CSV table of C-alpha atoms in Angstrom, one decimal:
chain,number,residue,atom,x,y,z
A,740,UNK,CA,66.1,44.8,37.9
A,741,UNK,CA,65.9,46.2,41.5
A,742,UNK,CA,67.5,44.2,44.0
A,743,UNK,CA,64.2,45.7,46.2
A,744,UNK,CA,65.9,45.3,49.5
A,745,UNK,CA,64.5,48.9,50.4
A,746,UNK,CA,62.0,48.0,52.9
A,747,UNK,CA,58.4,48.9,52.4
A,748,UNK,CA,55.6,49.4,55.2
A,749,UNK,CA,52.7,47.3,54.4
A,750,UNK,CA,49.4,48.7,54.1
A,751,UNK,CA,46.1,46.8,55.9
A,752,UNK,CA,45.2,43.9,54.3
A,753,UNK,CA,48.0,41.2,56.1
A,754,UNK,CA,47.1,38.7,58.6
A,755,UNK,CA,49.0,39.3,61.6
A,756,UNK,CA,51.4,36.6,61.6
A,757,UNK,CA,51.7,37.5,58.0
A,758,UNK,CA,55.8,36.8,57.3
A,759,UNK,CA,58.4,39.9,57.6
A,760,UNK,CA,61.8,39.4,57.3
A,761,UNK,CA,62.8,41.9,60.0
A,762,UNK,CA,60.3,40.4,62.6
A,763,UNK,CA,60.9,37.0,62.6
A,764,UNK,CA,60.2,35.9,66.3
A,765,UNK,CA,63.0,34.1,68.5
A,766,UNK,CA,62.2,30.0,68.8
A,767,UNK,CA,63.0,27.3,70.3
A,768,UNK,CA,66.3,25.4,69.7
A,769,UNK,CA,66.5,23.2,66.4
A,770,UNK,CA,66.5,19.7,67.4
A,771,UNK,CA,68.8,16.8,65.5
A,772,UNK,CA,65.9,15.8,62.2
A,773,UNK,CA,66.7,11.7,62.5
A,774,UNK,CA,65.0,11.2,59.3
A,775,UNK,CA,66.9,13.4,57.7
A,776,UNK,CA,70.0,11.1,58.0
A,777,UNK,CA,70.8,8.7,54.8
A,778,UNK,CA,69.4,12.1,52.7
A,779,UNK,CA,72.7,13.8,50.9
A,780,UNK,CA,71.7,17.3,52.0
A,781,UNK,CA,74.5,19.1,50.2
A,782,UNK,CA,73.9,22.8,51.7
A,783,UNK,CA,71.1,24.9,53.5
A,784,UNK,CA,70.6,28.2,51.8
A,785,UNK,CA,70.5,30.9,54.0
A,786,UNK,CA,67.6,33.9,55.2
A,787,UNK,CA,67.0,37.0,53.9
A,788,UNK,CA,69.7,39.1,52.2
A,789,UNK,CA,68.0,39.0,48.9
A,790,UNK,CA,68.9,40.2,45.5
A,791,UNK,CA,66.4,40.0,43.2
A,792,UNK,CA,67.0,37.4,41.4
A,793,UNK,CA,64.1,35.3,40.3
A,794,UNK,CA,65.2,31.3,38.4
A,795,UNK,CA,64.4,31.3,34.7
A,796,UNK,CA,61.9,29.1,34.3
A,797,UNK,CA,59.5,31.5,36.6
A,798,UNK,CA,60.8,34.5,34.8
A,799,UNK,CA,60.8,33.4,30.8
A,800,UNK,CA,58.0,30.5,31.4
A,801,UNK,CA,57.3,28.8,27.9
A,802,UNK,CA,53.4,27.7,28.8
A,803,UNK,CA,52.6,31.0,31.1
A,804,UNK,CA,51.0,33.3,28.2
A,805,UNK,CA,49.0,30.0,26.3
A,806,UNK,CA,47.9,29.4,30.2
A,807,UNK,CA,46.8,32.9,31.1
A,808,UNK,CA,45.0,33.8,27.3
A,809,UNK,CA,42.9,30.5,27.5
A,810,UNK,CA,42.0,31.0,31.0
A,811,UNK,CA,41.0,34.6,30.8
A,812,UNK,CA,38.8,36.0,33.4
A,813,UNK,CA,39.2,32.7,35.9
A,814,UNK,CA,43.2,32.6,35.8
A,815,UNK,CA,43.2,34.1,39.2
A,816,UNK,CA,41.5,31.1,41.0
A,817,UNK,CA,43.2,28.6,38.1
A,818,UNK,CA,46.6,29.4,38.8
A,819,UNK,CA,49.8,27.9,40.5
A,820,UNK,CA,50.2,31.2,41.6
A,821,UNK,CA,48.5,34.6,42.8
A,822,UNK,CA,48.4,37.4,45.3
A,823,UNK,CA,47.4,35.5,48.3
A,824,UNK,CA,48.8,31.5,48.1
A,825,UNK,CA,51.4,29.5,46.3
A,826,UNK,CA,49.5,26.2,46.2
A,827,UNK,CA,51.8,23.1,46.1
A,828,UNK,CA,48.9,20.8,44.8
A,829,UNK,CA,46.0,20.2,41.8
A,830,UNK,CA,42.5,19.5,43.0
A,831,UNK,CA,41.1,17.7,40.2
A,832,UNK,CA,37.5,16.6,40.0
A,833,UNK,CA,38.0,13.3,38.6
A,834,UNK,CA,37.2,9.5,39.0
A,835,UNK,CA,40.5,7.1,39.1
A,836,UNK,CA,38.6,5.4,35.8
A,837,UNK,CA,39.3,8.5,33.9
A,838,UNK,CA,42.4,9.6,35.7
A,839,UNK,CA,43.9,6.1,34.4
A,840,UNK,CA,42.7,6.1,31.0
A,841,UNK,CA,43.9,9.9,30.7
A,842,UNK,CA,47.2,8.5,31.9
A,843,UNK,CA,47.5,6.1,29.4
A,844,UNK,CA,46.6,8.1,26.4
A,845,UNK,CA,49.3,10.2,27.4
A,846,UNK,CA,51.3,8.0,27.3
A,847,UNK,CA,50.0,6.6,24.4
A,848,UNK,CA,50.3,9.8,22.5
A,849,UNK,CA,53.4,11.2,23.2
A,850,UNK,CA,55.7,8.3,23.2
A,851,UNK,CA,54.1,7.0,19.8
A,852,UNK,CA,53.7,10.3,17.9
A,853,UNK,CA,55.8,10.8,14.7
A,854,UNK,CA,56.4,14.8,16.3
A,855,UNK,CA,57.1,15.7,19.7
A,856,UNK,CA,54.4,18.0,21.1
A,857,UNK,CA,55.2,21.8,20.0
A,858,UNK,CA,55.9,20.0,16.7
A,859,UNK,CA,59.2,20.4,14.7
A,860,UNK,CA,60.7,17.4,16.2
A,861,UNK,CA,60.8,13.7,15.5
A,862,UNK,CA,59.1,11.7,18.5
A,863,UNK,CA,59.1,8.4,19.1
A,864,UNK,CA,56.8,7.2,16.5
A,865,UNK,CA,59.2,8.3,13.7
A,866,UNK,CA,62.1,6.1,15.0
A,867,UNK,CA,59.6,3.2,15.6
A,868,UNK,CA,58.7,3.9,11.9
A,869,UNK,CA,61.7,4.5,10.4
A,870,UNK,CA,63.1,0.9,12.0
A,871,UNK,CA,59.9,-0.6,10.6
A,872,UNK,CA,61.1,0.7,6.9
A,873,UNK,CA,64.4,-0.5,7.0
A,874,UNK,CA,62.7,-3.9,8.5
A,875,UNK,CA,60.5,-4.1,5.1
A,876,UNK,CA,63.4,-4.1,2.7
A,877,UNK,CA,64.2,-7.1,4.2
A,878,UNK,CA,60.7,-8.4,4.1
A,879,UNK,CA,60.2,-8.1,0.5
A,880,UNK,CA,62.7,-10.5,-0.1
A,881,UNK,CA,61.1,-13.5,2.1
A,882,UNK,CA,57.3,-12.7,2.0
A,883,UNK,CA,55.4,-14.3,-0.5
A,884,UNK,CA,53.7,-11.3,-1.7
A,885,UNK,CA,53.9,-7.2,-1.8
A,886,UNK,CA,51.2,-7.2,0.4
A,887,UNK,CA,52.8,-9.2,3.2
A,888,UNK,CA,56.1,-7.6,3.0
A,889,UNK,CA,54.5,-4.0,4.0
A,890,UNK,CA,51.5,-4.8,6.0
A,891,UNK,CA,54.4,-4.0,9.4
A,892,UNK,CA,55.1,-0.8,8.0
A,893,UNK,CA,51.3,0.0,7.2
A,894,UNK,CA,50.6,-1.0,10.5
A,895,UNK,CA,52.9,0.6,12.0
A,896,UNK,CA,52.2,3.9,10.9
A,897,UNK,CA,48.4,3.3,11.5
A,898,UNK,CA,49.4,3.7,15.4
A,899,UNK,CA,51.9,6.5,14.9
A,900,UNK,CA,49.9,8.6,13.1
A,901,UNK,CA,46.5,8.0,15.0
A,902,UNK,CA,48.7,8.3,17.8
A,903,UNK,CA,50.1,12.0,16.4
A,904,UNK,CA,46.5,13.3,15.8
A,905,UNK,CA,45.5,12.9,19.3
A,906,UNK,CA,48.8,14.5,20.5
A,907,UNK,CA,47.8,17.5,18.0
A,908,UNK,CA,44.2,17.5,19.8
A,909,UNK,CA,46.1,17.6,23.1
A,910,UNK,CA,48.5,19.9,22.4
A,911,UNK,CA,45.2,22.2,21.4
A,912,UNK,CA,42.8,21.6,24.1
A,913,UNK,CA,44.6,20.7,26.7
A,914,UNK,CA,43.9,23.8,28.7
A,915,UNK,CA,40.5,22.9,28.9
A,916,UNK,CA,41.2,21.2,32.5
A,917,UNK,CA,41.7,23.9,34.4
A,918,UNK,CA,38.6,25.8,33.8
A,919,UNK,CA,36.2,22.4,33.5
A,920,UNK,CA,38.1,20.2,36.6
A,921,UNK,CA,41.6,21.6,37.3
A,922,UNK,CA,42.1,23.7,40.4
A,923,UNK,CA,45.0,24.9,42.1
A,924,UNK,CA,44.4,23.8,45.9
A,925,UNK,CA,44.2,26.6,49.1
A,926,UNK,CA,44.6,23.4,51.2
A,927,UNK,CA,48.2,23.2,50.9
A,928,UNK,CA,50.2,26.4,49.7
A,929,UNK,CA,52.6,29.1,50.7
A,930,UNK,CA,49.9,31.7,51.8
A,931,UNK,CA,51.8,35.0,51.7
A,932,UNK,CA,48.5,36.8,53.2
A,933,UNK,CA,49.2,35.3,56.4
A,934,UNK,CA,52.7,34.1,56.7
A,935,UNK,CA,51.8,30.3,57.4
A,936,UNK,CA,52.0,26.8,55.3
A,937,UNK,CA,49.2,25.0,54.7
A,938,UNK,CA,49.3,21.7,54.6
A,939,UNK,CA,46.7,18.7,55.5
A,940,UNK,CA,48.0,18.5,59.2
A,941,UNK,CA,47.8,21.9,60.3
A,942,UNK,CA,49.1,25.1,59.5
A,943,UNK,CA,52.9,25.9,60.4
A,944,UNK,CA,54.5,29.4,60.0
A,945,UNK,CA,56.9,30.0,57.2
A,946,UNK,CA,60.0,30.8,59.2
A,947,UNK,CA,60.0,27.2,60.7
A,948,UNK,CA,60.9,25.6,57.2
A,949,UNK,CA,64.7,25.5,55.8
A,950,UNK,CA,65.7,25.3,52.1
A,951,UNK,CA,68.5,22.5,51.4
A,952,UNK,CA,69.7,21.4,48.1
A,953,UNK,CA,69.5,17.6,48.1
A,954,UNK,CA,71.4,15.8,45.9
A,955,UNK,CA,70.4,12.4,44.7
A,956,UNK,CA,72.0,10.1,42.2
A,957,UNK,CA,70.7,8.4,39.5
A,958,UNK,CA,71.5,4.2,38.5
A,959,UNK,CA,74.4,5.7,36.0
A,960,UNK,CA,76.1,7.0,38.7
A,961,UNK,CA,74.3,10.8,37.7
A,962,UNK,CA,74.2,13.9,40.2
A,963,UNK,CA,70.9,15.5,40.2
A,964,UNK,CA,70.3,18.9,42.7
A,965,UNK,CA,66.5,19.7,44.0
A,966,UNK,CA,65.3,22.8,46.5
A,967,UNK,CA,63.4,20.9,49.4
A,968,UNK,CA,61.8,22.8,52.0
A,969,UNK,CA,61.5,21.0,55.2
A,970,UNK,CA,60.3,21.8,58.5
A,971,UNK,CA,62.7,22.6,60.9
A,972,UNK,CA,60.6,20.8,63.9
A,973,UNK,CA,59.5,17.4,63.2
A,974,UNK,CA,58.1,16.6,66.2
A,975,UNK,CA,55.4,19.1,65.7
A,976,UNK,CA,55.0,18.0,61.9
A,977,UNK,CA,55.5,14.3,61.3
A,978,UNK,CA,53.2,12.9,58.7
A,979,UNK,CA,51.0,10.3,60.5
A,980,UNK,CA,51.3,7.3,57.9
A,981,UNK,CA,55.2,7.8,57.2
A,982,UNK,CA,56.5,9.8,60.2
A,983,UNK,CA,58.6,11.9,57.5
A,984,UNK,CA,58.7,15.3,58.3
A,985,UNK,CA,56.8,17.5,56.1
A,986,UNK,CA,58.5,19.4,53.2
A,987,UNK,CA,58.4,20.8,49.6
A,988,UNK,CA,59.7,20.4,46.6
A,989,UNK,CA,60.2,23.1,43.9
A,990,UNK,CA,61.1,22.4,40.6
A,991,UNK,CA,63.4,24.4,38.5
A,992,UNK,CA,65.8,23.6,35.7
A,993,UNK,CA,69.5,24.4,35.0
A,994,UNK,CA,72.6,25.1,37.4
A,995,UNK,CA,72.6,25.2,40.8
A,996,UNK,CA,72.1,28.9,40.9
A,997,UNK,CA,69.2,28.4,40.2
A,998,UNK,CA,68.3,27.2,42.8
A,999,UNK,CA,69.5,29.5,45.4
A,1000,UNK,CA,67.4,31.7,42.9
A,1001,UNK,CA,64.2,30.2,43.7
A,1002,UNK,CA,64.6,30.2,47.1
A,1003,UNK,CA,65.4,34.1,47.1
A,1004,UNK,CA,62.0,34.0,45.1
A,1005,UNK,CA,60.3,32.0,48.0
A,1006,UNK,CA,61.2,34.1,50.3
A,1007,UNK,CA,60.1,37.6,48.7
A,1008,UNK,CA,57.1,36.0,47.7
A,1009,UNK,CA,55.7,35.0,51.4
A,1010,UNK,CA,57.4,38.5,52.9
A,1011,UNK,CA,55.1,40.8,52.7
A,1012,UNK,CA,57.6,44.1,53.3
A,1013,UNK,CA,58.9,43.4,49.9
A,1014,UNK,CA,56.6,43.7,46.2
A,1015,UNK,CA,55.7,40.5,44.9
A,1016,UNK,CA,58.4,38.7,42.8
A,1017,UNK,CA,58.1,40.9,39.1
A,1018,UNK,CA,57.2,37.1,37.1
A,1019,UNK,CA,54.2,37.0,34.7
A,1020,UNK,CA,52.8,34.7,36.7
A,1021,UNK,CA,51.6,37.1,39.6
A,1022,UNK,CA,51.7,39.7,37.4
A,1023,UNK,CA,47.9,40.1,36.8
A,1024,UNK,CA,47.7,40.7,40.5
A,1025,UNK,CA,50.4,42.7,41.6
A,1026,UNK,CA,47.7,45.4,42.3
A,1027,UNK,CA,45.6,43.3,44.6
A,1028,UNK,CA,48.7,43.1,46.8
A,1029,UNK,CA,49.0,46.1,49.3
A,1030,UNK,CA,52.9,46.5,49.2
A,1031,UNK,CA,53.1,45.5,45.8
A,1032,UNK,CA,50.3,48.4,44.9
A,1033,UNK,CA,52.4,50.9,46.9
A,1034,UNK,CA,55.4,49.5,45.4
A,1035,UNK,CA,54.3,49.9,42.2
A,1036,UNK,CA,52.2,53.5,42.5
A,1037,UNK,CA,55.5,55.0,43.5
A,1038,UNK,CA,56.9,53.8,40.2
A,1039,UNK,CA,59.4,52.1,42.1
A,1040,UNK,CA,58.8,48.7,39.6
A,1041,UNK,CA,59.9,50.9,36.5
A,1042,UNK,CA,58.0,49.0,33.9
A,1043,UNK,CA,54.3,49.1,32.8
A,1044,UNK,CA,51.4,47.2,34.3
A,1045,UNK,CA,50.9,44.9,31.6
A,1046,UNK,CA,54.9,44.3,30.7
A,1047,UNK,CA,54.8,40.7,30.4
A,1048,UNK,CA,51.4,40.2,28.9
A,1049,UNK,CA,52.7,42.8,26.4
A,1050,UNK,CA,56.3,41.1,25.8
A,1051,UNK,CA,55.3,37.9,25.5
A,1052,UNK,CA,51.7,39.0,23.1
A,1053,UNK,CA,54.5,41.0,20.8
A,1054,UNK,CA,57.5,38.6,20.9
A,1055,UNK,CA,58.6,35.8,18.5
A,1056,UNK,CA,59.5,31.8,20.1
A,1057,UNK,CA,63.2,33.2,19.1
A,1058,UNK,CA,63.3,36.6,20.8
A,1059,UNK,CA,61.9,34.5,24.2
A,1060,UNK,CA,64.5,32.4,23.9
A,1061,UNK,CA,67.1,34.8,23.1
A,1062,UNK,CA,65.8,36.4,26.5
A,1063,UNK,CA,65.8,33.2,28.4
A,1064,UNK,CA,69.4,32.4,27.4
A,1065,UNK,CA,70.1,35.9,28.7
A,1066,UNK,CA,68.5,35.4,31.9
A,1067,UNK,CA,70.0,31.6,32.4
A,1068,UNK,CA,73.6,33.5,32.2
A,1069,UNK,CA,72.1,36.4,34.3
A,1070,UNK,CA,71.1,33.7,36.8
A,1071,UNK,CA,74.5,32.1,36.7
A,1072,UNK,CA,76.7,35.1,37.3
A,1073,UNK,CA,74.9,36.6,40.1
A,1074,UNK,CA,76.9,35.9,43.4
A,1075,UNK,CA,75.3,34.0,45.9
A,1076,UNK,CA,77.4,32.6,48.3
A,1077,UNK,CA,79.3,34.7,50.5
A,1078,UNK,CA,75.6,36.0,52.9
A,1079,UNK,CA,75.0,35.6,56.2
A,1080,UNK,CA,71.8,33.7,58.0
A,1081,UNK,CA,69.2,36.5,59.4
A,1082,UNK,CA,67.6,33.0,61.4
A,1083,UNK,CA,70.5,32.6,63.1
A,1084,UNK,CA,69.1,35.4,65.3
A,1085,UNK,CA,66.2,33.4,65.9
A,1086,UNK,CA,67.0,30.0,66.6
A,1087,UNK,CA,69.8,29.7,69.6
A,1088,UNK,CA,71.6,26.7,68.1
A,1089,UNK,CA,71.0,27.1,64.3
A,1090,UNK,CA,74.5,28.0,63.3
A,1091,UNK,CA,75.5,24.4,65.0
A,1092,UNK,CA,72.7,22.4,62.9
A,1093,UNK,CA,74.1,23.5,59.5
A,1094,UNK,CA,76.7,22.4,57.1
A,1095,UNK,CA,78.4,25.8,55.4
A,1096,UNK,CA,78.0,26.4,52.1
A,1097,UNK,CA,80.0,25.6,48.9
A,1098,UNK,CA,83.1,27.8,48.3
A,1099,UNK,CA,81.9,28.5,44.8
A,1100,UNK,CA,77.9,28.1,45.1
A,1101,UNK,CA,78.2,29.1,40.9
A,1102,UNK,CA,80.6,26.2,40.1
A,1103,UNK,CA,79.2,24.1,42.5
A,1104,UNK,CA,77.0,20.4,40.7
A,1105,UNK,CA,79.0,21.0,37.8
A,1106,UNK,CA,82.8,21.0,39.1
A,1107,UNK,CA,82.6,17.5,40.8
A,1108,UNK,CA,86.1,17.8,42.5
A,1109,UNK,CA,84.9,21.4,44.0
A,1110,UNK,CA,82.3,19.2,45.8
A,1111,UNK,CA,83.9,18.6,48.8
A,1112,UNK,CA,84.9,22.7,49.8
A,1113,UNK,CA,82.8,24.3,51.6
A,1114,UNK,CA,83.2,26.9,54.3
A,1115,UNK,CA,81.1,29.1,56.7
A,1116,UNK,CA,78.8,31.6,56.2
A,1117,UNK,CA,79.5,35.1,57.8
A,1118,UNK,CA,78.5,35.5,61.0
A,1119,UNK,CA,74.6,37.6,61.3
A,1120,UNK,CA,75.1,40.2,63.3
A,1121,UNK,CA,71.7,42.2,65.1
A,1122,UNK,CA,71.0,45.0,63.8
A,1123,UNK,CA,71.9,47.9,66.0
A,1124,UNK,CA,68.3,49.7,66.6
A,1125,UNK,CA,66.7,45.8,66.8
A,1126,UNK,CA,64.6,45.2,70.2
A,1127,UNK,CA,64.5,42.4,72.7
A,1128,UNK,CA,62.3,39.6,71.2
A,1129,UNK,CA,59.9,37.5,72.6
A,1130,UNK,CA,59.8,33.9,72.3
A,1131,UNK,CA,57.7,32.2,70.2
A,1132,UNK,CA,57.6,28.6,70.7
A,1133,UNK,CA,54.3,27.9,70.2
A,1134,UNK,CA,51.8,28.9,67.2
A,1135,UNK,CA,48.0,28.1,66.2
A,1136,UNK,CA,47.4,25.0,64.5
């Protein structure tokens, strides 16, 4: 895949304080984030110098394809993901009444079934069954009667398997919520048309937020790694109930590469001198995007317009996986460490706010006793035709 670090000159169609990478405005000085103190904020990953790379789970998604054939004709509006916002929330049009009893025939469903959903594996139901079984020899012996000793094991599997024929209805109409009451929310997204966050107390531009990997530990003494993205002035951003400063989580799975990879993702995404990130998700829209539409006219993509509806319509479960694997170690190899911060030409004191990065951001979260090495990042240097900028301390709300 192209590393797409050519730049690209956007066509109309961008807000003007849409986000570009090599115009992001000089701002005020970072102050010291008290509520961040306590929080095990292992790292901040650094701006710009992108290569590419999108996380696996965005790249291979299991559910995308099910999702966008369903949907059809309404996946633009139904989406996580499209041209214009990444939207960090579900608007559903429900009561709590049946939000709650939803809830609890999850619940209900999943942990009781005798299959997992997807099918092919035992769920819970089948070990609740099984010790049921093993229960009932022993109950033939002391019951008085047949009937008595199995009447557990017949009840029992009265609730596992109702409970297994609603999972097989859910697994099979599930989809039905977002084209009846499931939309993806405007009202708090990435919004790559105009460069700003939107979120319920105002609007803040993307370059004010900074991607950390938090660490947090679980009650068996277990590391676990997350990508938050947190504002980088909290006195303009406090929430009013909490006074925690507003941030984001995103959610991937595997190694701490991939991490740094959805951050590069991120940042492609709401920078709107480079294509959209090549994932099926956006994929569908790629030419509603100006760059992307230039991007892609000029053949500079290299694949077709419908190359992930068509690989995952003419692929088997076990050549998608085979892929997946291949992008996981893909993920894992790439070198990440080792770039230098483009904000620190921004933000006078940002080089003094940050911890430096892990020697070996690959081994990093699985080496324990390489946890404690880290060193600094290389020094950003201006680039030599760049131009006086202005300050840029305050923005629209």
């Amino acid at each position: 895949m192209s590393l797409q670090n050519e730049p690209l000159t956007p066509e109309e169609g961008y807000a003007e304080t849409a986000y570009r990478a090599e115009a992001i405005p000089e701002q005020s000085y970072a102050p010291k984030n008290e509520r961040l103190s306590g929080r095990i904020l292992e790292t901040r990953m650094p701006w710009g110098s992108y290569l590419g790379v999108n996380p696996t789970i965005y790249q291979y998604s299991e559910s995308w394809f099910r999702e966008y054939q369903y949907i059809g004709d309404d996946y633009h509006d139904h989406t996580m993901i499209n041209e214009r916002r990444w939207s960090q929330y579900v608007d559903e049009n429900l009561g709590a009444v049946y939000r709650i009893c939803r809830f609890l025939l999850f619940l209900y469903s999943h942990g009781f079934s005798l299959i997992l959903p997807g099918g092919g594996r035992a769920g819970g139901g089948a070990f609740f069954t099984v010790i049921t079984a093993l229960c009932t020899i022993l109950f033939i012996f002391a019951a008085d009667t047949l009937r008595q000793a199995f009447t557990p094991l017949a009840i029992v599997l009265a609730i596992c398997g109702s409970a297994t024929f609603i999972l097989y209805f859910w697994d099979k109409y599930e989809l039905r919520f977002y084209k009846r009451n499931r939309n993806w929310t405007d009202d708090l997204a990435f919004c790559r048309s105009t460069g700003m966050v939107k979120a319920s107390i105002g609007d803040f531009p993307f370059y004010e937020f900074d991607a950390y990997i938090e660490m947090t530990i679980g009650t068996q003494g277990s590391q676990f790694h997350s990508l938050k993205v947190i504002h980088r002035y909290p006195h303009r951003s406090q929430l009013p109930h909490t006074k925690d400063p507003l941030e984001f989580s995103f959610t991937v799975d595997g190694s701490i590469a991939q991490l740094y990879a959805a951050w590069d993702m991120l940042q492609r995404y709401m920078d709107v001198s480079q294509p959209l990130p090549d994932i099926p998700q956006v994929e569908p829209f790629r030419h509603l995007d100006p760059t992307t539409k230039a991007y892609d006219e000029a053949g500079k993509r290299g694949r077709p317009a419908t190359y992930w509806r068509d690989l995952y319509a003419n692929s088997s479960e076990e050549e998608l996986k085979a892929l997946r694997e291949a992008h996981r170690a893909e993920v894992d190899s790439t070198i990440w460490g080792g770039r230098p911060d483009l904000m620190e030409l921004s933000v006078p004191n940002y080089r003094e706010t940050r911890k430096g990065e892990p020697e070996d951001v690959n081994d990093f979260g699985r080496f324990p006793w390489k946890a404690g090495k880290f060193v600094d990042r290389p020094e950003t240097t201006p680039p030599a035709d760049s131009t006086d900028q202005q300050p840029n301390d305050e923005h629209p709300r």
